[in-house]
PDB file of C-alpha atoms in Angstrom:
ATOM      1  CA  MET A   5      -2.287  -7.054  27.475  1.00  0.00           C
ATOM      2  CA  ALA A   6      -2.017 -10.747  27.056  1.00  0.00           C
ATOM      3  CA  LEU A   7      -5.782 -11.185  26.416  1.00  0.00           C
ATOM      4  CA  VAL A   8      -5.967  -8.616  24.081  1.00  0.00           C
ATOM      5  CA  THR A   9      -2.725 -10.204  21.901  1.00  0.00           C
ATOM      6  CA  LEU A  10      -4.847 -13.346  22.388  1.00  0.00           C
ATOM      7  CA  ARG A  11      -7.908 -11.610  20.346  1.00  0.00           C
ATOM      8  CA  ALA A  12      -6.265 -10.030  17.783  1.00  0.00           C
ATOM      9  CA  PRO A  13      -5.254 -11.256  14.848  1.00  0.00           C
ATOM     10  CA  SER A  14      -1.706 -12.248  13.678  1.00  0.00           C
ATOM     11  CA  THR A  15      -2.360 -12.401   9.982  1.00  0.00           C
ATOM     12  CA  LEU A  16      -4.137 -10.005   6.939  1.00  0.00           C
ATOM     13  CA  ASP A  17      -5.359 -11.351   3.906  1.00  0.00           C
ATOM     14  CA  LEU A  18      -4.218  -8.244   1.875  1.00  0.00           C
ATOM     15  CA  PRO A  19      -3.979  -7.829  -2.139  1.00  0.00           C
ATOM     16  CA  PRO A  20      -1.210  -8.713  -4.441  1.00  0.00           C
ATOM     17  CA  GLY A  21       1.652  -6.063  -3.674  1.00  0.00           C
ATOM     18  CA  PHE A  22       0.742  -4.767  -0.067  1.00  0.00           C
ATOM     19  CA  ARG A  23       3.197  -6.709   2.581  1.00  0.00           C
ATOM     20  CA  ALA A  24       1.880  -6.630   5.680  1.00  0.00           C
ATOM     21  CA  VAL A  25       3.793  -5.569   8.890  1.00  0.00           C
ATOM     22  CA  PRO A  26       2.266  -5.550  11.855  1.00  0.00           C
ATOM     23  CA  LEU A  27       2.893  -4.372  15.378  1.00  0.00           C
ATOM     24  CA  ARG A  28       2.760  -5.241  19.323  1.00  0.00           C
ATOM     25  CA  GLU A  29       0.017  -3.572  20.804  1.00  0.00           C
ATOM     26  CA  SER A  30       1.642  -0.229  22.311  1.00  0.00           C
ATOM     27  CA  GLY A  31       3.796   0.092  18.494  1.00  0.00           C
ATOM     28  CA  ASP A  32       2.657   3.420  16.651  1.00  0.00           C
ATOM     29  CA  ALA A  33       1.536   2.370  12.996  1.00  0.00           C
ATOM     30  CA  PHE A  34       2.778   6.755  11.320  1.00  0.00           C
ATOM     31  CA  ALA A  35       5.032   7.148  13.268  1.00  0.00           C
ATOM     32  CA  HIS A  36       6.793   2.971  12.329  1.00  0.00           C
ATOM     33  CA  ALA A  37       5.960   3.671   8.694  1.00  0.00           C
ATOM     34  CA  CYS A  38       7.839   6.529   8.856  1.00  0.00           C
ATOM     35  CA  ARG A  39      10.511   6.351   9.892  1.00  0.00           C
ATOM     36  CA  THR A  40      11.169   2.677   8.117  1.00  0.00           C
ATOM     37  CA  ALA A  41       9.078   4.005   4.092  1.00  0.00           C
ATOM     38  CA  ALA A  42      12.383   4.878   2.092  1.00  0.00           C
ATOM     39  CA  GLU A  43      13.419   0.519   2.975  1.00  0.00           C
ATOM     40  CA  GLU A  44      10.214  -0.930   3.354  1.00  0.00           C
ATOM     41  CA  GLY A  45       9.274   0.787  -0.155  1.00  0.00           C
ATOM     42  CA  ALA A  46       5.964   0.846  -0.944  1.00  0.00           C
ATOM     43  CA  GLY A  47       3.260  -1.650  -0.181  1.00  0.00           C
ATOM     44  CA  THR A  48       4.615  -1.644   2.828  1.00  0.00           C
ATOM     45  CA  LEU A  49       1.610  -1.973   4.404  1.00  0.00           C
ATOM     46  CA  VAL A  50       1.678  -1.508   8.755  1.00  0.00           C
ATOM     47  CA  TRP A  51      -0.966  -1.953  11.742  1.00  0.00           C
ATOM     48  CA  VAL A  52      -1.618  -2.713  14.519  1.00  0.00           C
ATOM     49  CA  ARG A  53      -2.369  -6.491  16.237  1.00  0.00           C
ATOM     50  CA  ARG A  54      -5.219  -4.694  18.442  1.00  0.00           C
ATOM     51  CA  PHE A  55      -8.847  -5.574  19.085  1.00  0.00           C
ATOM     52  CA  ASP A  56     -10.323  -2.331  19.965  1.00  0.00           C
ATOM     53  CA  LEU A  57      -9.078  -0.178  17.255  1.00  0.00           C
ATOM     54  CA  ALA A  58      -8.096  -0.726  13.161  1.00  0.00           C
ATOM     55  CA  GLU A  59      -5.235   0.618  13.472  1.00  0.00           C
ATOM     56  CA  PHE A  60      -2.453   1.403  10.102  1.00  0.00           C
ATOM     57  CA  ALA A  61      -0.616   2.865   7.785  1.00  0.00           C
ATOM     58  CA  VAL A  62       0.573   1.964   3.308  1.00  0.00           C
ATOM     59  CA  VAL A  63       3.629   3.457   1.884  1.00  0.00           C
ATOM     60  CA  LEU A  64       3.000   4.825  -1.456  1.00  0.00           C
ATOM     61  CA  GLU A  65       5.823   6.185  -3.786  1.00  0.00           C
ATOM     62  CA  PRO A  66       4.471   8.720  -6.350  1.00  0.00           C
ATOM     63  CA  GLU A  67       6.110   9.884  -9.221  1.00  0.00           C
ATOM     64  CA  GLN A  68       4.503  13.235  -9.114  1.00  0.00           C
ATOM     65  CA  PRO A  69       5.827  16.324  -7.114  1.00  0.00           C
ATOM     66  CA  LEU A  70       4.544  16.532  -3.258  1.00  0.00           C
ATOM     67  CA  ALA A  71       2.040  19.601  -3.955  1.00  0.00           C
ATOM     68  CA  GLU A  72       0.258  16.921  -6.177  1.00  0.00           C
ATOM     69  CA  ALA A  73       1.296  14.342  -4.545  1.00  0.00           C
ATOM     70  CA  ARG A  74       0.159  15.466  -1.672  1.00  0.00           C
ATOM     71  CA  LYS A  75      -3.563  14.803  -2.841  1.00  0.00           C
ATOM     72  CA  ALA A  76      -2.917  11.116  -2.000  1.00  0.00           C
ATOM     73  CA  PHE A  77      -4.547  11.993   1.063  1.00  0.00           C
ATOM     74  CA  PHE A  78      -7.468  11.978  -0.416  1.00  0.00           C
ATOM     75  CA  MET A  79      -7.408   8.758  -1.588  1.00  0.00           C
ATOM     76  CA  GLY A  80      -6.546   7.026   0.946  1.00  0.00           C
ATOM     77  CA  MET A  81      -9.980   9.433   2.961  1.00  0.00           C
ATOM     78  CA  ASN A  82     -11.453   7.559   0.628  1.00  0.00           C
ATOM     79  CA  ALA A  83     -10.544   4.107   1.264  1.00  0.00           C
ATOM     80  CA  ALA A  84     -10.757   4.304   4.496  1.00  0.00           C
ATOM     81  CA  ALA A  85     -14.308   5.289   4.224  1.00  0.00           C
ATOM     82  CA  ASP A  86     -15.214   2.803   1.556  1.00  0.00           C
ATOM     83  CA  ALA A  87     -14.050   0.063   3.712  1.00  0.00           C
ATOM     84  CA  ILE A  88     -15.951   1.533   6.938  1.00  0.00           C
ATOM     85  CA  ALA A  89     -18.924   1.645   3.956  1.00  0.00           C
ATOM     86  CA  ALA A  90     -18.644  -1.511   2.624  1.00  0.00           C
ATOM     87  CA  LEU A  91     -19.196  -3.333   5.897  1.00  0.00           C
ATOM     88  CA  CYS A  92     -21.657  -1.144   8.179  1.00  0.00           C
ATOM     89  CA  PRO A  93     -24.976  -1.626   8.695  1.00  0.00           C
ATOM     90  CA  PRO A  94     -27.346  -0.199   5.786  1.00  0.00           C
ATOM     91  CA  GLU A  95     -29.132   3.831   5.475  1.00  0.00           C
ATOM     92  CA  ARG A  96     -25.256   4.709   7.747  1.00  0.00           C
ATOM     93  CA  SER A  97     -23.698   7.119   6.808  1.00  0.00           C
ATOM     94  CA  VAL A  98     -19.549   7.692   6.704  1.00  0.00           C
ATOM     95  CA  ALA A  99     -18.848  11.272   6.379  1.00  0.00           C
ATOM     96  CA  PHE A 100     -15.783  13.506   6.873  1.00  0.00           C
ATOM     97  CA  SER A 101     -15.348  16.262   8.624  1.00  0.00           C
ATOM     98  CA  PHE A 102     -12.482  18.369   6.340  1.00  0.00           C
ATOM     99  CA  PRO A 103      -9.395  17.587   6.442  1.00  0.00           C
ATOM    100  CA  ASP A 104      -8.741  14.154   8.658  1.00  0.00           C
ATOM    101  CA  ALA A 105     -11.434  13.716  10.693  1.00  0.00           C
ATOM    102  CA  ILE A 106     -13.929  10.385   9.682  1.00  0.00           C
ATOM    103  CA  ARG A 107     -17.499  10.225  11.241  1.00  0.00           C
ATOM    104  CA  PHE A 108     -20.262   7.880  11.087  1.00  0.00           C
ATOM    105  CA  ASP A 109     -23.808   8.659  11.846  1.00  0.00           C
ATOM    106  CA  GLY A 110     -21.982  12.235  13.135  1.00  0.00           C
ATOM    107  CA  GLY A 111     -19.954  10.454  15.261  1.00  0.00           C
ATOM    108  CA  LEU A 112     -16.205  11.252  15.626  1.00  0.00           C
ATOM    109  CA  VAL A 113     -14.912   7.167  15.278  1.00  0.00           C
ATOM    110  CA  GLY A 114     -11.726   8.336  13.387  1.00  0.00           C
ATOM    111  CA  GLY A 115      -9.182   9.796  10.846  1.00  0.00           C
ATOM    112  CA  GLY A 116      -6.029   9.728   8.200  1.00  0.00           C
ATOM    113  CA  ARG A 117      -3.205  10.898   8.483  1.00  0.00           C
ATOM    114  CA  LEU A 118      -0.313  12.082   5.469  1.00  0.00           C
ATOM    115  CA  GLY A 119       3.437  11.880   6.442  1.00  0.00           C
ATOM    116  CA  TRP A 120       6.499  12.516   3.378  1.00  0.00           C
ATOM    117  CA  PRO A 121      10.450  13.309   3.967  1.00  0.00           C
ATOM    118  CA  LYS A 122      10.861  16.682   5.440  1.00  0.00           C
ATOM    119  CA  ARG A 123      13.349  18.222   3.400  1.00  0.00           C
ATOM    120  CA  CYS A 124      11.481  17.663   0.404  1.00  0.00           C
ATOM    121  CA  ALA A 125      10.477  20.955  -1.228  1.00  0.00           C
ATOM    122  CA  GLU A 126       6.801  21.411  -3.189  1.00  0.00           C
ATOM    123  CA  THR A 127       8.632  21.439  -6.351  1.00  0.00           C
ATOM    124  CA  GLU A 128      10.214  18.053  -5.303  1.00  0.00           C
ATOM    125  CA  VAL A 129       9.369  14.218  -5.796  1.00  0.00           C
ATOM    126  CA  PRO A 130       8.987  12.734  -2.188  1.00  0.00           C
ATOM    127  CA  ASP A 131      10.774   9.298  -1.695  1.00  0.00           C
ATOM    128  CA  TRP A 132       7.701   7.978  -0.021  1.00  0.00           C
ATOM    129  CA  LEU A 133       4.566   9.060   1.403  1.00  0.00           C
ATOM    130  CA  VAL A 134       2.953   7.626   4.010  1.00  0.00           C
ATOM    131  CA  PHE A 135      -0.889   7.284   4.565  1.00  0.00           C
ATOM    132  CA  ALA A 136      -2.044   6.990   8.253  1.00  0.00           C
ATOM    133  CA  ALA A 137      -5.272   6.283   9.477  1.00  0.00           C
ATOM    134  CA  SER A 138      -6.876   4.744  12.334  1.00  0.00           C
ATOM    135  CA  VAL A 139     -10.359   3.579  13.259  1.00  0.00           C
ATOM    136  CA  ARG A 140     -12.190   2.967  16.654  1.00  0.00           C
ATOM    137  CA  VAL A 141     -13.509  -0.596  16.319  1.00  0.00           C
ATOM    138  CA  SER A 142     -14.368  -0.501  20.749  1.00  0.00           C
ATOM    139  CA  PHE A 143     -14.903   1.408  24.056  1.00  0.00           C
ATOM    140  CA  SER A 144     -13.382  -1.778  25.413  1.00  0.00           C
ATOM    141  CA  GLY A 145     -15.857  -1.298  28.830  1.00  0.00           C
ATOM    142  CA  LEU A 146     -13.958   2.231  29.345  1.00  0.00           C
ATOM    143  CA  LEU A 147     -17.164   4.345  28.383  1.00  0.00           C
ATOM    144  CA  GLU A 148     -20.230   3.914  29.624  1.00  0.00           C
ATOM    145  CA  PRO A 149     -23.459   4.818  27.131  1.00  0.00           C
ATOM    146  CA  GLY A 150     -23.887   8.711  26.725  1.00  0.00           C
ATOM    147  CA  GLN A 151     -20.153   9.364  28.515  1.00  0.00           C
ATOM    148  CA  ALA A 152     -19.227  10.161  24.614  1.00  0.00           C
ATOM    149  CA  PRO A 153     -22.329  11.497  23.526  1.00  0.00           C
ATOM    150  CA  THR A 154     -19.859  12.994  20.104  1.00  0.00           C
ATOM    151  CA  ALA A 155     -18.161  10.166  19.683  1.00  0.00           C
ATOM    152  CA  ALA A 156     -18.722   6.662  18.384  1.00  0.00           C
ATOM    153  CA  ALA A 157     -17.024   3.165  17.747  1.00  0.00           C
ATOM    154  CA  LEU A 158     -18.295   0.108  15.611  1.00  0.00           C
ATOM    155  CA  ASP A 159     -19.357  -2.746  17.406  1.00  0.00           C
ATOM    156  CA  GLU A 160     -21.776  -0.060  19.080  1.00  0.00           C
ATOM    157  CA  GLU A 161     -23.757   1.085  15.762  1.00  0.00           C
ATOM    158  CA  GLY A 162     -24.404  -2.412  14.413  1.00  0.00           C
ATOM    159  CA  PHE A 163     -20.998  -3.494  13.168  1.00  0.00           C
ATOM    160  CA  GLU A 164     -21.239  -7.381  13.891  1.00  0.00           C
ATOM    161  CA  GLY A 165     -18.337  -9.241  13.783  1.00  0.00           C
ATOM    162  CA  VAL A 166     -16.222  -6.960  11.920  1.00  0.00           C
ATOM    163  CA  GLY A 167     -12.903  -6.267  13.581  1.00  0.00           C
ATOM    164  CA  PRO A 168      -9.687  -4.168  13.232  1.00  0.00           C
ATOM    165  CA  ALA A 169      -7.929  -7.297  10.605  1.00  0.00           C
ATOM    166  CA  MET A 170     -11.279  -6.749   8.613  1.00  0.00           C
ATOM    167  CA  LEU A 171     -11.734  -2.909   8.325  1.00  0.00           C
ATOM    168  CA  VAL A 172      -7.433  -3.000   7.079  1.00  0.00           C
ATOM    169  CA  GLU A 173      -8.101  -5.979   4.716  1.00  0.00           C
ATOM    170  CA  SER A 174     -11.343  -4.076   3.053  1.00  0.00           C
ATOM    171  CA  PHE A 175      -9.372  -0.669   3.330  1.00  0.00           C
ATOM    172  CA  ALA A 176      -6.421  -1.962   0.943  1.00  0.00           C
ATOM    173  CA  ARG A 177      -8.571  -3.398  -2.007  1.00  0.00           C
ATOM    174  CA  PHE A 178     -10.088  -0.256  -1.604  1.00  0.00           C
ATOM    175  CA  LEU A 179      -7.248   1.556  -2.307  1.00  0.00           C
ATOM    176  CA  LEU A 180      -6.014  -0.526  -5.158  1.00  0.00           C
ATOM    177  CA  ARG A 181      -8.861   1.177  -6.413  1.00  0.00           C
ATOM    178  CA  ALA A 182      -8.664   3.975  -5.608  1.00  0.00           C
ATOM    179  CA  VAL A 183      -4.545   3.879  -7.283  1.00  0.00           C
ATOM    180  CA  ASP A 184      -5.793   2.244 -10.627  1.00  0.00           C
ATOM    181  CA  ILE A 185      -8.398   5.673 -10.694  1.00  0.00           C
ATOM    182  CA  VAL A 186      -5.524   7.487 -10.181  1.00  0.00           C
ATOM    183  CA  GLN A 187      -3.300   6.151 -12.676  1.00  0.00           C
ATOM    184  CA  HIS A 188      -5.826   6.025 -15.026  1.00  0.00           C
ATOM    185  CA  GLN A 189      -8.208   9.416 -14.280  1.00  0.00           C
ATOM    186  CA  GLY A 190      -6.345  11.633 -12.692  1.00  0.00           C
ATOM    187  CA  PHE A 191      -7.034  12.770  -9.040  1.00  0.00           C
ATOM    188  CA  ALA A 192     -10.203  14.234 -10.145  1.00  0.00           C
ATOM    189  CA  PRO A 193     -12.560  11.377  -9.849  1.00  0.00           C
ATOM    190  CA  ILE A 194     -10.969  10.684  -6.423  1.00  0.00           C
ATOM    191  CA  LEU A 195     -10.757  14.697  -5.399  1.00  0.00           C
ATOM    192  CA  ALA A 196     -15.248  14.808  -6.206  1.00  0.00           C
ATOM    193  CA  GLU A 197     -16.079  11.307  -4.146  1.00  0.00           C
ATOM    194  CA  TYR A 198     -14.024  13.016  -1.899  1.00  0.00           C
ATOM    195  CA  LEU A 199     -15.906  15.897  -1.777  1.00  0.00           C
ATOM    196  CA  ALA A 200     -20.084  14.312  -2.043  1.00  0.00           C
ATOM    197  CA  ARG A 201     -18.268  12.692   1.701  1.00  0.00           C
ATOM    198  CA  VAL A 202     -17.259  16.196   3.648  1.00  0.00           C
ATOM    199  CA  ALA A 203     -19.850  17.563   5.821  1.00  0.00           C
ATOM    200  CA  LYS A 204     -21.289  20.747   5.089  1.00  0.00           C
ATOM    201  CA  ASP A 205     -22.167  23.100   7.820  1.00  0.00           C
ATOM    202  CA  ARG A 206     -25.801  23.817   5.503  1.00  0.00           C
ATOM    203  CA  PRO A 207     -27.905  21.560   2.776  1.00  0.00           C
ATOM    204  CA  GLY A 208     -27.061  24.603  -0.034  1.00  0.00           C
ATOM    205  CA  ASP A 209     -23.427  25.251   0.436  1.00  0.00           C
ATOM    206  CA  THR A 210     -21.362  24.414  -2.649  1.00  0.00           C
ATOM    207  CA  LEU A 211     -17.668  22.955  -1.837  1.00  0.00           C
ATOM    208  CA  SER A 212     -14.564  22.456  -3.781  1.00  0.00           C
ATOM    209  CA  LEU A 213     -11.263  22.334  -3.299  1.00  0.00           C
ATOM    210  CA  THR A 214      -8.006  24.557  -4.583  1.00  0.00           C
ATOM    211  CA  PRO A 215      -4.988  23.304  -6.356  1.00  0.00           C
ATOM    212  CA  ASP A 216      -3.134  22.886  -2.985  1.00  0.00           C
ATOM    213  CA  GLY A 217      -5.791  20.855  -1.978  1.00  0.00           C
ATOM    214  CA  ASP A 218      -7.817  23.652   0.400  1.00  0.00           C
ATOM    215  CA  LEU A 219     -11.880  23.657   0.380  1.00  0.00           C
ATOM    216  CA  VAL A 220     -13.628  26.571   0.039  1.00  0.00           C
ATOM    217  CA  ILE A 221     -17.064  26.970   1.075  1.00  0.00           C
ATOM    218  CA  ARG A 222     -19.764  28.855  -0.663  1.00  0.00           C
ATOM    219  CA  PRO A 223     -22.593  29.768   0.706  1.00  0.00           C
ATOM    220  CA  ALA A 224     -26.460  29.489  -0.456  1.00  0.00           C
ATOM    221  CA  VAL A 225     -27.037  32.691   0.291  1.00  0.00           C
ATOM    222  CA  GLY A 226     -25.589  35.765   2.719  1.00  0.00           C
ATOM    223  CA  ASP A 227     -22.181  34.535   3.620  1.00  0.00           C
ATOM    224  CA  MET A 228     -18.985  35.385   2.289  1.00  0.00           C
ATOM    225  CA  GLU A 229     -17.111  32.306   0.408  1.00  0.00           C
ATOM    226  CA  ARG A 230     -14.448  30.956   3.482  1.00  0.00           C
ATOM    227  CA  GLN A 231     -11.785  28.558   2.408  1.00  0.00           C
ATOM    228  CA  THR A 232     -10.109  26.102   4.673  1.00  0.00           C
ATOM    229  CA  GLY A 233      -6.243  24.979   4.694  1.00  0.00           C
ATOM    230  CA  PHE A 234      -5.654  21.372   3.735  1.00  0.00           C
ATOM    231  CA  LEU A 235      -1.853  21.623   5.426  1.00  0.00           C
ATOM    232  CA  ASP A 236      -2.749  23.462   7.858  1.00  0.00           C
ATOM    233  CA  GLY A 237      -5.229  20.923   9.204  1.00  0.00           C
ATOM    234  CA  LEU A 238      -3.275  17.580   8.490  1.00  0.00           C
ATOM    235  CA  LYS A 239      -1.034  19.508  10.809  1.00  0.00           C
ATOM    236  CA  ALA A 240      -3.066  20.223  13.157  1.00  0.00           C
ATOM    237  CA  ALA A 241      -4.896  16.085  13.525  1.00  0.00           C
ATOM    238  CA  SER A 242      -7.962  17.157  14.886  1.00  0.00           C
ATOM    239  CA  TRP A 243      -9.484  14.003  15.887  1.00  0.00           C
ATOM    240  CA  LEU A 244      -6.428  12.245  17.167  1.00  0.00           C
ATOM    241  CA  ASP A 245      -5.646  12.148  20.633  1.00  0.00           C
ATOM    242  CA  ARG A 246      -1.912  11.830  21.617  1.00  0.00           C
ATOM    243  CA  ASP A 247      -1.829  10.627  24.380  1.00  0.00           C
ATOM    244  CA  THR A 248      -3.462   6.645  23.497  1.00  0.00           C
ATOM    245  CA  GLY A 249      -3.045   6.760  19.664  1.00  0.00           C
ATOM    246  CA  GLY A 250      -6.806   6.951  18.737  1.00  0.00           C
ATOM    247  CA  PRO A 251      -9.446   8.679  18.309  1.00  0.00           C
ATOM    248  CA  LYS A 252     -10.370  11.845  20.540  1.00  0.00           C
ATOM    249  CA  LEU A 253     -13.854  11.368  22.971  1.00  0.00           C
TER     250      LEU A 253
END
């Protein structure tokens, strides 16, 4: 434990408007941010000081009713993907498995979550939202090469010198950009950017999002269109290993 703590940075270099709240290695950024969001307020960025995982959560204060404000999830996912893409080797792909899993060159590397007040109705403006994400930086020597063929860790994918703190700092900068886009243009550009990264079952499929955030898949030929629920996907968090708090192997 002491060695891990020594290797993990103690501070973050964040843009104006953010306030970092560090947790020890065993902390849960998502749970802590949801628990303290009402008191801490917008811009609070909770992060866990780990060297193997970039785990962080940011508090937002939306102005729209929950059904619309929940689209901030797509804003956070874009910022997380942009942070990875900005630091990754050239010509490598960052993609989403709808709605919340993040893949790098096809391997599961992380995912996002969204929290809101439990008693907030869909037509009410929530006092807060929390977007959280985890991105696996290292397998920490727990796996031999090839033992988890569907999983990925950044340090095995050519990310030289990229640590969790660098990813969190990059995420914060890209999130500011996304907030500015929403304030001036609404969510439409954010949704288009998100959809461009959603992995398709077949190249010819056409993807769109309903007003509620559900994914509609229209095959180029053959099958009828089908729909995948946004809220159901968020609740399932299929990428998350709830025992470890990180992405599944």
